[in-house]
Amino acid sequence: MDNKIGKKERILSCCIYAFFILYIVFLLRITLFKQAPMYNLFAAIGASERTISIIPFKSIFDMISTDVSLMRILENVFGNIIIFIPFGLLLPMILKKENKNIILNGVIFSAFIEIIQFILGLGSTDIDDLIFNTIGVITGYLLFTTIKKQSKSNLSFLVSVTALVLISGSIAFGIMFVNNTDLFLISPTKITVENRELVEDFIETQNYLSGKFVEVKDSILTVEKRVHNASEKKELLNVKITPDSRIYICYVKIDYFFSTVSGEHQRYEQILYSDFISNESEVIKKGNNVSIWSSDGKKIDSLVVFLNVL
């Protein structure tokens, strides 16, 4: 009987080790490399602006004082707490220690992530994240001690923790997969292009301006310049469009797999200057994405308007 119990305990202990390894990999994925696809993780390096906030709860108050939704604020707070609960729950079982050093280890690991985010430009470094992560570790550790006290034997304790991690982990993975499917993509989005020969002489070159279509009046195209981070201000730019300007519409059909783009179909069509200026069919609307190529920054050489189709 003892041998059977010992064998079951060893199997369950191996499961706990496996769960912890998978958890750490998943944690690093969503904290350090969430902005890059799995097939090119290192593309995330330098992708974010390096920012640091050392004043407790400043970022939360900033979010409250702006137009950030309550759901987004709660997601930020409870997300940072929940993601570190497994750390406080599983680490004592890995180290076979039951003391407050577990919490200290959690603080150190969270601080390590924040420092790496700042050094490599992988995200904002915020004291609030460290605070909420620590709360998560404490919650996990309290959960560990509670289950330990309520368990009648080491086997029942291991069974309880394994079942809890398996069930809650599966639910968390399912929610994350549905809402953030791009985190799990292992290959690039397939893009199919029709009539590429119409734009192949410039489409791969650096454009002068990208943004949203506002209006065209008296041969002046007004575009709201695209911003790449919160520090950039939105501004309207005017560019002259002439009969010599080449104008194209790119019809874009996007296929989705849950919450992420799984495929994209593009079809280019050239239109006349007069049709664009009049826009009698009202195909082009305010807010459509546009890309502009200009050799002098004043007149448009080539213009592509992107239209989403169902």
Coordinates of N, CA, C and O in Angstrom, one line a residue, residues 17 90-97 101-102 105:
Y17 N 5.7 19.8 -11.0 CA 6.9 20.4 -11.7 C 6.6 20.8 -13.1 O 7.0 21.9 -13.6
L90 N 2.6 27.3 -6.3 CA 3.4 26.1 -6.7 C 4.9 26.2 -6.2 O 5.5 25.2 -6.0
L91 N 5.4 27.4 -6.1 CA 6.8 27.5 -5.7 C 7.1 26.8 -4.4 O 8.2 26.2 -4.3
P92 N 6.3 26.9 -3.3 CA 6.6 26.2 -2.1 C 6.7 24.7 -2.3 O 7.5 24.0 -1.6
M93 N 6.0 24.2 -3.3 CA 6.0 22.7 -3.6 C 7.3 22.4 -4.3 O 7.8 21.3 -4.2
I94 N 7.8 23.3 -5.1 CA 9.0 23.1 -5.9 C 10.2 23.2 -5.0 O 11.1 22.3 -5.1
L95 N 10.2 24.2 -4.1 CA 11.4 24.4 -3.2 C 11.3 23.6 -2.0 O 12.2 23.5 -1.2
K96 N 10.0 23.0 -1.7 CA 9.8 22.3 -0.5 C 10.0 23.1 0.7 O 10.7 22.7 1.7
K97 N 9.6 24.4 0.7 CA 9.8 25.3 1.8 C 8.4 26.0 2.0 O 7.7 26.3 1.1
N101 N 9.9 33.6 2.6 CA 10.9 33.7 1.5 C 10.2 33.5 0.2 O 10.7 34.0 -0.9
I102 N 9.2 32.7 0.2 CA 8.4 32.5 -1.1 C 7.9 33.8 -1.6 O 8.0 34.0 -2.8
N105 N 10.8 35.8 -3.0 CA 11.1 35.2 -4.3 C 10.2 35.8 -5.4 O 10.6 36.1 -6.5

